[in-house]
Coordinates of N, CA and C and ligand atoms in Angstrom, one line a residue:
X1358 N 28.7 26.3 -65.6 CA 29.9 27.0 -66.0 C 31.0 26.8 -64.9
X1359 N 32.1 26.5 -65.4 CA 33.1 26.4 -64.3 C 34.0 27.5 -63.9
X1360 N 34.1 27.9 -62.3 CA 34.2 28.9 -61.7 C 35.6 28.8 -61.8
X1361 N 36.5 29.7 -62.5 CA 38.0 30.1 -62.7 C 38.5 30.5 -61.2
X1362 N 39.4 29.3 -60.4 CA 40.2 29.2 -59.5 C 41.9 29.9 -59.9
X1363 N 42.1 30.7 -59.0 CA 43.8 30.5 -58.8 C 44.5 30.5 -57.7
X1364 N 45.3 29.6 -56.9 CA 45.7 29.4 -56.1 C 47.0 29.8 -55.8
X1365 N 47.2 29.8 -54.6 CA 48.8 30.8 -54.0 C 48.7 29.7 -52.8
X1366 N 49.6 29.2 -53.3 CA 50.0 28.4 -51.9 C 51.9 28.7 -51.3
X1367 N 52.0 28.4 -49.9 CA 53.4 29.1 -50.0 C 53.8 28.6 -48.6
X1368 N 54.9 29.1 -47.6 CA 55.0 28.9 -46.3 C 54.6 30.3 -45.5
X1369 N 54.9 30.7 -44.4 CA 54.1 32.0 -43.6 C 55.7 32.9 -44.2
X1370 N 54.6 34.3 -44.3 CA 55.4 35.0 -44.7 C 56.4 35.7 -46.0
X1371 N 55.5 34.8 -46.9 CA 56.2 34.9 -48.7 C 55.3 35.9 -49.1
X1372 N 54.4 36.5 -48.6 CA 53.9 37.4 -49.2 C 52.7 37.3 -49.8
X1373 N 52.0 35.9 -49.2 CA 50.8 35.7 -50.1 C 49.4 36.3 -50.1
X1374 N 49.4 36.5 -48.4 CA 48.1 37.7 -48.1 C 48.1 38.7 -48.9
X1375 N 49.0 39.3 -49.0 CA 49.2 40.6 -50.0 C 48.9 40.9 -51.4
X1376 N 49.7 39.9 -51.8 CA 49.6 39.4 -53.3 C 48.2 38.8 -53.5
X1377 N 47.2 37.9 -52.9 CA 46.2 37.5 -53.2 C 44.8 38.6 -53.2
X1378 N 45.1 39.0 -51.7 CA 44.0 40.4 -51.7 C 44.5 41.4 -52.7
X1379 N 45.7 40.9 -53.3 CA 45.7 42.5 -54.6 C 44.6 42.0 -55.7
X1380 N 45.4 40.9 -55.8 CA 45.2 40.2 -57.3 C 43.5 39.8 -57.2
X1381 N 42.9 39.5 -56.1 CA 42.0 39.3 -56.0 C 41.0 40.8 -56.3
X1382 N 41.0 42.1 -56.0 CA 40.4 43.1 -56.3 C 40.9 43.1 -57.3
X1383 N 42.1 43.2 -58.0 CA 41.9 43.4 -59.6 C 41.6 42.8 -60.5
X1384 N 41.2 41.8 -60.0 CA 40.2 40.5 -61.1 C 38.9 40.6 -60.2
X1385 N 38.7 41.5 -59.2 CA 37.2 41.5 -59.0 C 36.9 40.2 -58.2
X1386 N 37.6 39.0 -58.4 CA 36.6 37.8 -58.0 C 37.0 37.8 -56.0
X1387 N 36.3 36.5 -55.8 CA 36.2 36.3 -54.5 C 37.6 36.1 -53.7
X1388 N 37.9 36.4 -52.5 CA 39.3 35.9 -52.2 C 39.1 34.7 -50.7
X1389 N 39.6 33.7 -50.3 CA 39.9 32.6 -49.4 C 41.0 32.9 -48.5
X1390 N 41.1 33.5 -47.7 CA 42.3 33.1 -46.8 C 42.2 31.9 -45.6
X1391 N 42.7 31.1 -46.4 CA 42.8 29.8 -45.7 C 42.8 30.1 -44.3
X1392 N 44.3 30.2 -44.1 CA 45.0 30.1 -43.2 C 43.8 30.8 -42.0
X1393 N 43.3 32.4 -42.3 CA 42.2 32.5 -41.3 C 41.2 31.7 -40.3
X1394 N 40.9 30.2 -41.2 CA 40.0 29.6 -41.1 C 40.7 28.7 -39.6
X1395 N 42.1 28.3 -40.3 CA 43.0 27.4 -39.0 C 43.1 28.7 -37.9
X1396 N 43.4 30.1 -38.1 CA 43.8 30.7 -36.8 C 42.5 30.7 -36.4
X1397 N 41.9 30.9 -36.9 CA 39.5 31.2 -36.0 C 39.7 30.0 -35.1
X1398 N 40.1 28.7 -36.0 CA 39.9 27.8 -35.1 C 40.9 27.2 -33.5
X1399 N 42.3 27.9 -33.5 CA 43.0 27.9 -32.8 C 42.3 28.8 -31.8
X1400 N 41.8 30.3 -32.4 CA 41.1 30.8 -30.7 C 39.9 30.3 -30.7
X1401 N 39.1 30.0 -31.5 CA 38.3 29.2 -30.6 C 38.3 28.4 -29.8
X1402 N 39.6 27.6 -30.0 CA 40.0 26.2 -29.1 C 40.6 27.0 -27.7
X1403 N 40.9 27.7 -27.8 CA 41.8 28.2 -26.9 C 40.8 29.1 -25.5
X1404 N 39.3 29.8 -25.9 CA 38.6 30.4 -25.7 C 37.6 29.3 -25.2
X1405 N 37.9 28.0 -25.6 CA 36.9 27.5 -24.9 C 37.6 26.5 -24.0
X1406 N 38.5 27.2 -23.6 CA 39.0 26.8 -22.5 C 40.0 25.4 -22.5
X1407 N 40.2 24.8 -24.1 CA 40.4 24.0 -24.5 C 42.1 24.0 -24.3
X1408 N 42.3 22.0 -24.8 CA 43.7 21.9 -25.2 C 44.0 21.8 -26.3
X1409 N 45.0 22.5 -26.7 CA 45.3 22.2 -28.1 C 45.7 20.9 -28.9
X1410 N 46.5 20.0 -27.8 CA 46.9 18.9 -28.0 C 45.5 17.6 -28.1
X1411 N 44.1 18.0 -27.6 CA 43.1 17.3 -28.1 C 42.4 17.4 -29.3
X1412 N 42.8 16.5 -30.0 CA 42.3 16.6 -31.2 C 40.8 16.6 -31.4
X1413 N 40.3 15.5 -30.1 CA 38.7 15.2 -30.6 C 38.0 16.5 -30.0
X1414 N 38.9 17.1 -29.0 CA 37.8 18.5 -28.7 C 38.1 19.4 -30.2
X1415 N 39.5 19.8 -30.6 CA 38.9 20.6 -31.7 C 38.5 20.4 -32.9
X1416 N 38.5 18.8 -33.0 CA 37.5 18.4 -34.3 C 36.2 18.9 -34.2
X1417 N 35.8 18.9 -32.8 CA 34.3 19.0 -32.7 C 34.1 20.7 -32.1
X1418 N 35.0 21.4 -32.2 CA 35.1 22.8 -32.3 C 35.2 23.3 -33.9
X1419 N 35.4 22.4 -34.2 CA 35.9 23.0 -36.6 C 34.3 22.6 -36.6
X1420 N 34.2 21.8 -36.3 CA 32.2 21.1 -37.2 C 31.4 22.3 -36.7
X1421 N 31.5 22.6 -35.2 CA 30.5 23.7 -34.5 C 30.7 25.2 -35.0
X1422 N 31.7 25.7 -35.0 CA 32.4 27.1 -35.1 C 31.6 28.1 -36.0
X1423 N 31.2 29.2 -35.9 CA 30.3 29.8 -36.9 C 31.6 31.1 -37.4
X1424 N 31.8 30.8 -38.8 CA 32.7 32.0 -39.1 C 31.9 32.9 -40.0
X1425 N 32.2 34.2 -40.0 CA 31.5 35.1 -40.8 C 32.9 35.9 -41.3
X1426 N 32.9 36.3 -42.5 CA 34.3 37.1 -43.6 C 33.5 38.2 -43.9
X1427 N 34.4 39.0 -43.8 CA 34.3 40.8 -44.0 C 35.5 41.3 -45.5
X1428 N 35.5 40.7 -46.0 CA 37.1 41.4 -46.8 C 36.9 42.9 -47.1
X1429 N 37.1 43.8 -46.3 CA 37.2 44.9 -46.6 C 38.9 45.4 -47.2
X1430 N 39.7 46.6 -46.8 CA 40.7 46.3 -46.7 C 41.6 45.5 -46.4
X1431 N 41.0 45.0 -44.7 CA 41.7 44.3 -43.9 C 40.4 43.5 -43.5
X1432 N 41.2 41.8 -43.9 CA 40.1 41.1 -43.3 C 39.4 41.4 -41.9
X1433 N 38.1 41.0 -42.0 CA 37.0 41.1 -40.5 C 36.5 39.6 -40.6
X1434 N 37.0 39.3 -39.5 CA 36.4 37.7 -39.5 C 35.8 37.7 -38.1
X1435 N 34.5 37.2 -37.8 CA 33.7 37.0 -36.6 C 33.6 35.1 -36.4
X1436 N 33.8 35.2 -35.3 CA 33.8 33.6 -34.2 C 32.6 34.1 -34.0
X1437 N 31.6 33.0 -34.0 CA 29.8 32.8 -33.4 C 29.7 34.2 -33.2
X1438 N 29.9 35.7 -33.9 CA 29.1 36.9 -34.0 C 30.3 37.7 -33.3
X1439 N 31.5 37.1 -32.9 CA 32.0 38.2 -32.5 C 33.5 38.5 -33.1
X1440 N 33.8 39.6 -32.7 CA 34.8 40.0 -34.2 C 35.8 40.1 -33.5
X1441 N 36.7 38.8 -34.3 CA 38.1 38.5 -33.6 C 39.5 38.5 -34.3
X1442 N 39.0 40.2 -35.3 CA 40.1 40.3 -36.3 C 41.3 41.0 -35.3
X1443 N 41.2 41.5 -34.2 CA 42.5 42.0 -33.2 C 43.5 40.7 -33.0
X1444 N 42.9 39.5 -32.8 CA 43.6 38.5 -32.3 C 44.1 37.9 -33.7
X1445 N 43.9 37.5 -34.5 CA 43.9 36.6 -35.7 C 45.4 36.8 -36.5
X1446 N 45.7 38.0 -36.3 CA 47.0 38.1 -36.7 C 48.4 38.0 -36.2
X1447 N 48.0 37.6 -34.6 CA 49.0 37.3 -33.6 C 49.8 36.4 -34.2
X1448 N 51.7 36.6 -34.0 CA 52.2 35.4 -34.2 C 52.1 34.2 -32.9
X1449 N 51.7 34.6 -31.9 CA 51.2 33.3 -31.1 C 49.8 32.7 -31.6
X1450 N 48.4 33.5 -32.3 CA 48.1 33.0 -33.1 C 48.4 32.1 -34.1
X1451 N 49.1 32.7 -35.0 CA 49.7 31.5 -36.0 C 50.2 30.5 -35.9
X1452 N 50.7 30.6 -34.2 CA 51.8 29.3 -34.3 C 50.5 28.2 -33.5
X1453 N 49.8 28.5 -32.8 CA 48.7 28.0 -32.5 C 47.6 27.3 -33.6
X1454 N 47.4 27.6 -34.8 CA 46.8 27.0 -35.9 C 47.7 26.9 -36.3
X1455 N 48.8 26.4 -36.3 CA 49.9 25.5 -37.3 C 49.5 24.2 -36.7
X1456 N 49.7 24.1 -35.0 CA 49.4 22.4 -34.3 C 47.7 22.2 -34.9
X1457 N 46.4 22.9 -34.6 CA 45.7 22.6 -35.2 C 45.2 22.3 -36.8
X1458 N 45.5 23.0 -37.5 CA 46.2 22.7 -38.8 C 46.6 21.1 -39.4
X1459 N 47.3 20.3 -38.6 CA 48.3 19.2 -39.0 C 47.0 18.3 -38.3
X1460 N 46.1 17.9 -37.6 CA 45.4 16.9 -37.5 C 44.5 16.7 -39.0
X1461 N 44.4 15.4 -39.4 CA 43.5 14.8 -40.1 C 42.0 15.3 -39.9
X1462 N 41.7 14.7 -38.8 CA 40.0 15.2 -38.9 C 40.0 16.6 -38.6
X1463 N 40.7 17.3 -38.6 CA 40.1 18.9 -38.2 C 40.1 19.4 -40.2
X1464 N 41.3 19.1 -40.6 CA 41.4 19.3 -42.0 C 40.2 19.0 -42.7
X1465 N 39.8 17.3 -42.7 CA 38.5 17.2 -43.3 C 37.1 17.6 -43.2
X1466 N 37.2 18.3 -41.7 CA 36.0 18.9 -41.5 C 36.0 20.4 -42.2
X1467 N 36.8 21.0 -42.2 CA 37.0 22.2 -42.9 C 37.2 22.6 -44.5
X1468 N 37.3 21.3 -44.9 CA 37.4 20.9 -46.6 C 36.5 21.6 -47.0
X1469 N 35.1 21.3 -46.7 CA 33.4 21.2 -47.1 C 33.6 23.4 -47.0
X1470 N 34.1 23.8 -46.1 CA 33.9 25.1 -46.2 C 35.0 26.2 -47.0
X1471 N 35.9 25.3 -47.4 CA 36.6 26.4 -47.8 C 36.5 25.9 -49.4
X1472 N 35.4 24.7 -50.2 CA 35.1 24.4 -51.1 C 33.7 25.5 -51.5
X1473 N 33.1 25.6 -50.6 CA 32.5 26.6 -50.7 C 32.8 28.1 -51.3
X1474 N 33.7 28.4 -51.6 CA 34.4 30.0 -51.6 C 34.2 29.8 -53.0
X1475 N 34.4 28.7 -54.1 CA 34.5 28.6 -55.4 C 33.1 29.5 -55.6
X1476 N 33.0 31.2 -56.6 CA 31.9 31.4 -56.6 C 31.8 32.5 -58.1
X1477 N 31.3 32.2 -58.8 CA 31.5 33.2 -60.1 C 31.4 34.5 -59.2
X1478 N 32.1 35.5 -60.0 CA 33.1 35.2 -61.2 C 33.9 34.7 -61.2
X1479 N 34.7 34.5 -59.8 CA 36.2 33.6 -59.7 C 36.5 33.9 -58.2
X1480 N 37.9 32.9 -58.1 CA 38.5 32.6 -56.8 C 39.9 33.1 -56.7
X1481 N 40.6 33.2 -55.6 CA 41.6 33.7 -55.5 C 41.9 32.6 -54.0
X1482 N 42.4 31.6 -53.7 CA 42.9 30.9 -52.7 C 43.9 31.2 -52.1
X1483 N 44.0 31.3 -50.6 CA 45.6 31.6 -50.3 C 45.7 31.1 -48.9
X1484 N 46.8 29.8 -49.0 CA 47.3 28.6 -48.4 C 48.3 27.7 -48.2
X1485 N 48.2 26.6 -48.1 CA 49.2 25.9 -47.9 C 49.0 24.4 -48.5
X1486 N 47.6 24.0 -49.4 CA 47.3 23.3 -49.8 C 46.6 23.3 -50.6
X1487 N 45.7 24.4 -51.2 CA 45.1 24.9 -52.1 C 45.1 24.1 -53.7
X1488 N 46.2 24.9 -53.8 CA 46.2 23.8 -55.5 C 46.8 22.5 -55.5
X1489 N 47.0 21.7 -54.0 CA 47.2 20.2 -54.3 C 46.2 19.5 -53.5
X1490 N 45.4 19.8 -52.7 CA 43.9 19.4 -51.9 C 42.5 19.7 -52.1
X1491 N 42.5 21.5 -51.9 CA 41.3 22.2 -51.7 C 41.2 21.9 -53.1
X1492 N 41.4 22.4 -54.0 CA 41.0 22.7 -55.4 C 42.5 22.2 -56.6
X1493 N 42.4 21.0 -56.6 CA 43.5 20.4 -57.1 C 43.3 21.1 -58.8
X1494 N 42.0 21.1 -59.0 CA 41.8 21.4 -60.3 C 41.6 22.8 -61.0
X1495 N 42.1 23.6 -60.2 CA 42.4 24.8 -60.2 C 43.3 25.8 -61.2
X1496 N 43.0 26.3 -62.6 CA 43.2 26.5 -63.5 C 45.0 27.0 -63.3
X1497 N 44.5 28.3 -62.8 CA 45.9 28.9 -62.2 C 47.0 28.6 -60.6
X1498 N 47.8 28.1 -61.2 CA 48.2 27.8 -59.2 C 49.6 28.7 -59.1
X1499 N 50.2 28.7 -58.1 CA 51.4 29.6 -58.1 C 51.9 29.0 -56.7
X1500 N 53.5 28.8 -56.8 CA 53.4 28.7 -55.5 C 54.8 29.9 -54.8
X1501 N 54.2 30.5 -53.8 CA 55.2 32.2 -53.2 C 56.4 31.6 -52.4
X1502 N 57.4 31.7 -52.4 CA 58.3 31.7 -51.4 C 58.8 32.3 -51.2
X1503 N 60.1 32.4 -50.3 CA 61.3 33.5 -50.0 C 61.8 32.7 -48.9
X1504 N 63.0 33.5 -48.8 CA 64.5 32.9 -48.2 C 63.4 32.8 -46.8
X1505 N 64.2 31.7 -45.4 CA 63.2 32.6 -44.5 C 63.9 33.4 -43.2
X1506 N 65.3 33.7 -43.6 CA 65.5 35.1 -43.6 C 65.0 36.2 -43.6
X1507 N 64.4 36.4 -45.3 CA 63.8 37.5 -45.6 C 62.6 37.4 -45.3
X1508 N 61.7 36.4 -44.9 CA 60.9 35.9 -44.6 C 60.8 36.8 -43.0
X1509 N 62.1 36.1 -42.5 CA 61.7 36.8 -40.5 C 62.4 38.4 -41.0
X1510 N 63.1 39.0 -42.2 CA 63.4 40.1 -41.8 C 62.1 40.7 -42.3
X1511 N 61.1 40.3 -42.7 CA 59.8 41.3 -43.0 C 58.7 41.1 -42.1
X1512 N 58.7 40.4 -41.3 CA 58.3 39.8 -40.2 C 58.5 41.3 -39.0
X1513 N 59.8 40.7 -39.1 CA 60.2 41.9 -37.8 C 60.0 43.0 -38.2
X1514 N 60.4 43.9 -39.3 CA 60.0 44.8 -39.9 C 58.3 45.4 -39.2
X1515 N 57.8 44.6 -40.1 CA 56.0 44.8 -39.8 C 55.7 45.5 -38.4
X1516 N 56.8 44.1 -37.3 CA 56.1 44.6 -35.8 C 56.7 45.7 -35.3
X1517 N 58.2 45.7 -35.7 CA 59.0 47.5 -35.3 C 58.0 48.7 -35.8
X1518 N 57.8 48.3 -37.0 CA 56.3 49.5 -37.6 C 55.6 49.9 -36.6
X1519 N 54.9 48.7 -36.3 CA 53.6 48.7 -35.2 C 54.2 49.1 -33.8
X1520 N 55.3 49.1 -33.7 CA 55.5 49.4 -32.0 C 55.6 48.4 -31.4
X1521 N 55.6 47.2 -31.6 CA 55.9 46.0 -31.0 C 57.3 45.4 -30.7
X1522 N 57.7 45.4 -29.6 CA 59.3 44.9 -29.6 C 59.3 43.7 -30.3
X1523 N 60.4 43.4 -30.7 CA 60.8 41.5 -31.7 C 62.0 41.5 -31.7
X1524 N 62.2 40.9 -31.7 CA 63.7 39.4 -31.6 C 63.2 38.6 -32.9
X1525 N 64.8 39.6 -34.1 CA 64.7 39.4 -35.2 C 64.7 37.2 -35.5
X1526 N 66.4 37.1 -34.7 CA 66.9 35.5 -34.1 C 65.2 34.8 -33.9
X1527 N 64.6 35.5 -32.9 CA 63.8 34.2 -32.4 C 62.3 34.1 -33.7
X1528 N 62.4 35.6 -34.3 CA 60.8 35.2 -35.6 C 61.5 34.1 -36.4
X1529 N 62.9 34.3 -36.3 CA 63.3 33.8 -38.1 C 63.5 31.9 -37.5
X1530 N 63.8 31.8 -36.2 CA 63.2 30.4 -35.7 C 62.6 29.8 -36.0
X1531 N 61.1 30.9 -35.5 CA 59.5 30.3 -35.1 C 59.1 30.0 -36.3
X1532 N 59.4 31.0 -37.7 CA 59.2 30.8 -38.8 C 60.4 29.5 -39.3
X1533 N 60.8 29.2 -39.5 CA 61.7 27.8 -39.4 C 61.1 26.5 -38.9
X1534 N 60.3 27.3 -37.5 CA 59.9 25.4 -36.9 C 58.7 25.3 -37.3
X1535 N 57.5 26.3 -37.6 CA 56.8 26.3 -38.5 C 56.5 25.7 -40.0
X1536 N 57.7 26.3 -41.2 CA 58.0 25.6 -41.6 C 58.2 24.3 -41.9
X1537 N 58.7 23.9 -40.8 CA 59.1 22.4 -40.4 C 57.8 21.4 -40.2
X1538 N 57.1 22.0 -39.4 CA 55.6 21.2 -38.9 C 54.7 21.5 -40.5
X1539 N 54.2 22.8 -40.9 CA 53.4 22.7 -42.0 C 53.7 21.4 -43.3
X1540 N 55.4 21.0 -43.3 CA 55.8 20.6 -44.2 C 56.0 19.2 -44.1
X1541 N 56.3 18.3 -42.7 CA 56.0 17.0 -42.2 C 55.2 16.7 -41.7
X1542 N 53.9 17.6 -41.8 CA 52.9 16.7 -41.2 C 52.4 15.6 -42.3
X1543 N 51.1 14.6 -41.6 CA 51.0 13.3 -42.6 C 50.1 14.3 -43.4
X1544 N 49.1 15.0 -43.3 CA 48.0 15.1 -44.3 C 48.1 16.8 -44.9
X1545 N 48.3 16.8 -45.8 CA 48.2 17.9 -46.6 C 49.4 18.8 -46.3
X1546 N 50.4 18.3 -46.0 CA 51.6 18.6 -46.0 C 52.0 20.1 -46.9
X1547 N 52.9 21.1 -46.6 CA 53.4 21.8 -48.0 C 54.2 21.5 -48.8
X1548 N 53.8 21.7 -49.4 CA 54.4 21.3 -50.9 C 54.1 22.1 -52.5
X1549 N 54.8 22.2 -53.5 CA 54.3 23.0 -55.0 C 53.7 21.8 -55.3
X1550 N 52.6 22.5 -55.7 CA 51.5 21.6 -56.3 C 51.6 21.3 -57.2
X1551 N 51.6 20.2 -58.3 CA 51.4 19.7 -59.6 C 50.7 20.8 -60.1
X1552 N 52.0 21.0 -61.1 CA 51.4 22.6 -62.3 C 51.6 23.9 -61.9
X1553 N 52.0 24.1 -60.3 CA 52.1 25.5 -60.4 C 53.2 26.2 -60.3
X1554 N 53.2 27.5 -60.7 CA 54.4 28.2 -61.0 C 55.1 28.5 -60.3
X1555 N 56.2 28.2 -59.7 CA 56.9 28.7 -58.5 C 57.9 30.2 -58.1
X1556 N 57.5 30.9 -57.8 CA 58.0 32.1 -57.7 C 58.6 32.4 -56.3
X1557 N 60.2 33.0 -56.5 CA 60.8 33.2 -55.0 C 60.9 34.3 -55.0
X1558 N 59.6 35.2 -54.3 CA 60.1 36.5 -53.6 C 60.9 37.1 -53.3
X1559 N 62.3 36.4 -52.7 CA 63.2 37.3 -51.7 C 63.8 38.2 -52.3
X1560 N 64.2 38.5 -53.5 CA 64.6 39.8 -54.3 C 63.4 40.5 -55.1
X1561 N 62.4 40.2 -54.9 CA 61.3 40.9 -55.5 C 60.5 42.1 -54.8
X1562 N 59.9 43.1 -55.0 CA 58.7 43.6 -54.7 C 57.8 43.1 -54.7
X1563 N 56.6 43.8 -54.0 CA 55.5 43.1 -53.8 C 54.5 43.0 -55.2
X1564 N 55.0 44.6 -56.1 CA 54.8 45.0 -57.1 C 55.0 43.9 -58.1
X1565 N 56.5 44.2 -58.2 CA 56.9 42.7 -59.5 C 56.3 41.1 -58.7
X1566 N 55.6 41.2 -57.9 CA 55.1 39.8 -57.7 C 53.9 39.5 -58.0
X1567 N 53.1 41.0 -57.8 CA 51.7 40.6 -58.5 C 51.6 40.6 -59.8
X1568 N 52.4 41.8 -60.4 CA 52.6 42.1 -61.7 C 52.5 40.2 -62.8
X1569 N 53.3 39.5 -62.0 CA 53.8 38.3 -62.3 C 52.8 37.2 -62.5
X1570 N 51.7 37.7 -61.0 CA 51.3 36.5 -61.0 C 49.7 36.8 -62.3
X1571 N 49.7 38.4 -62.2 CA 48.7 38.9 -63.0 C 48.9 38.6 -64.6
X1572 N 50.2 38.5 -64.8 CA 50.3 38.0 -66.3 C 49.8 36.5 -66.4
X1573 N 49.7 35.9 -65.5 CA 49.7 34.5 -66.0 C 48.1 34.4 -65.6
X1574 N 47.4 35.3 -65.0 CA 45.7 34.7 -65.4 C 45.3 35.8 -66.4
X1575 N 46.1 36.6 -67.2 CA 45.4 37.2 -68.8 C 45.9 36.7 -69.4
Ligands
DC231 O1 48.8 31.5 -43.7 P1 48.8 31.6 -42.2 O2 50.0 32.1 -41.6 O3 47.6 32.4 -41.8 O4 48.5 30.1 -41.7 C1 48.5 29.8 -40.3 C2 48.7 28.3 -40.1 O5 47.6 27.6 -40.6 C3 49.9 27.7 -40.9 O6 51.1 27.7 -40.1 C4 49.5 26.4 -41.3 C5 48.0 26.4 -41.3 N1 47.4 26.4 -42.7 C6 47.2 25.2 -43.2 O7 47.6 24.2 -42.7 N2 46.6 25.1 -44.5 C7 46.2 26.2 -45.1 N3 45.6 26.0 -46.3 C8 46.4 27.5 -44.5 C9 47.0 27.5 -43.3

């Protein structure tokens, strides 16, 4: 029987964590957050004392790396047993698995595990390559955007919440040169995938986004 995929692919910040961990409990099925798999591997690299600019050290950090997934509310993700969900959401994190991210062999080593996640009853993917790499054949695809303006003004938002100083100017950058690298690199570049829906957030709720993406898998 073939395991019903739907994919959310997008740039950082459109809202897809959100949207996928919803849509994902209310269809019950399994959820993927890609992007986790690249930041695990960025502290890994970094934790082991590594350069990030060596590719053959963290190729051979993605083949070794032992991840364990928790999806409770808030993902729990463990490196080799230890739980490094405090770190994982760092935006020096992210920007750290964007450079690891863009190598070829780190990509193909990580293929094999995030093909793994396909598991009855169903999938919920959420990435940057999902419905045109991981699972091209992927019934439902979508792909999330927003200005990235609104993009860094929800950004900054989040961290004023949390108590963290930000410099609205320099998120809405980082998220810009980000964009820039996820989108020229050679291999699995972003891009809307063949077939999927494209939806722009930036006047939307989070509500009328799932609402949206929920009509199109009943
Ligand atoms: O979605 P995120 O912010 O957690 O992703 C962090 C980085 O990982 C992102 O800048 C690019 C990379 N990434 C990727 O290359 N392919 C994916 N499927 C998911 C994330």
């Amino acid at each position: 029987m073939q395991v019903p995929v739907l994919t959310i692919d997008g740039p950082s910040g459109a809202g897809k964590g959100t949207v996928s961990r919803a849509v994902a409990r209310q269809l019950q099925w399994h959820y993927l957050d890609s992007g986790s798999i690249y930041r695990s591997l960025a502290i890994a690299s970094l934790k082991a004392g590594g350069n990030l600019e060596n590719v053959e050290q963290v190729s051979q950090i993605a083949e070794q790396m032992q991840l364990e997934f928790d999806c409770q509310a808030e993902l729990i993700v463990y490196l080799n047993g230890e739980n490094i969900s405090a770190e994982l959401g760092k935006e020096t994190t992210g920007n750290a698995a964007s450079i690891v991210a863009a190598y070829p062999e780190v990509r193909a080593r990580l293929l094999q595990k995030q093909k793994d996640f396909q598991r009855l009853p169903g999938l919920v993917a959420d990435g940057r390559d999902m419905g045109s790499v991981v699972f091209p054949d992927a019934q439902y695809k979508v792909y999330l955007t927003a200005s990235a303006a609104e993009r860094g003004l929800r950004r900054y938002k989040q961290l004023i919440e949390k108590g963290i100083d930000a410099n609205l100017e320099q998120i809405t950058q980082e998220i810009e040169a980000r964009d820039l690298r996820d989108q020229q690199r050679s291999v699995a570049p972003l891009t809307i995938p063949t077939g999927a829906i494209a939806i722009d957030s930036s006047d939307m709720t989070i509500d009328q986004v799932i609402e949206r993406v929920m009509n199109l898998v009943r």
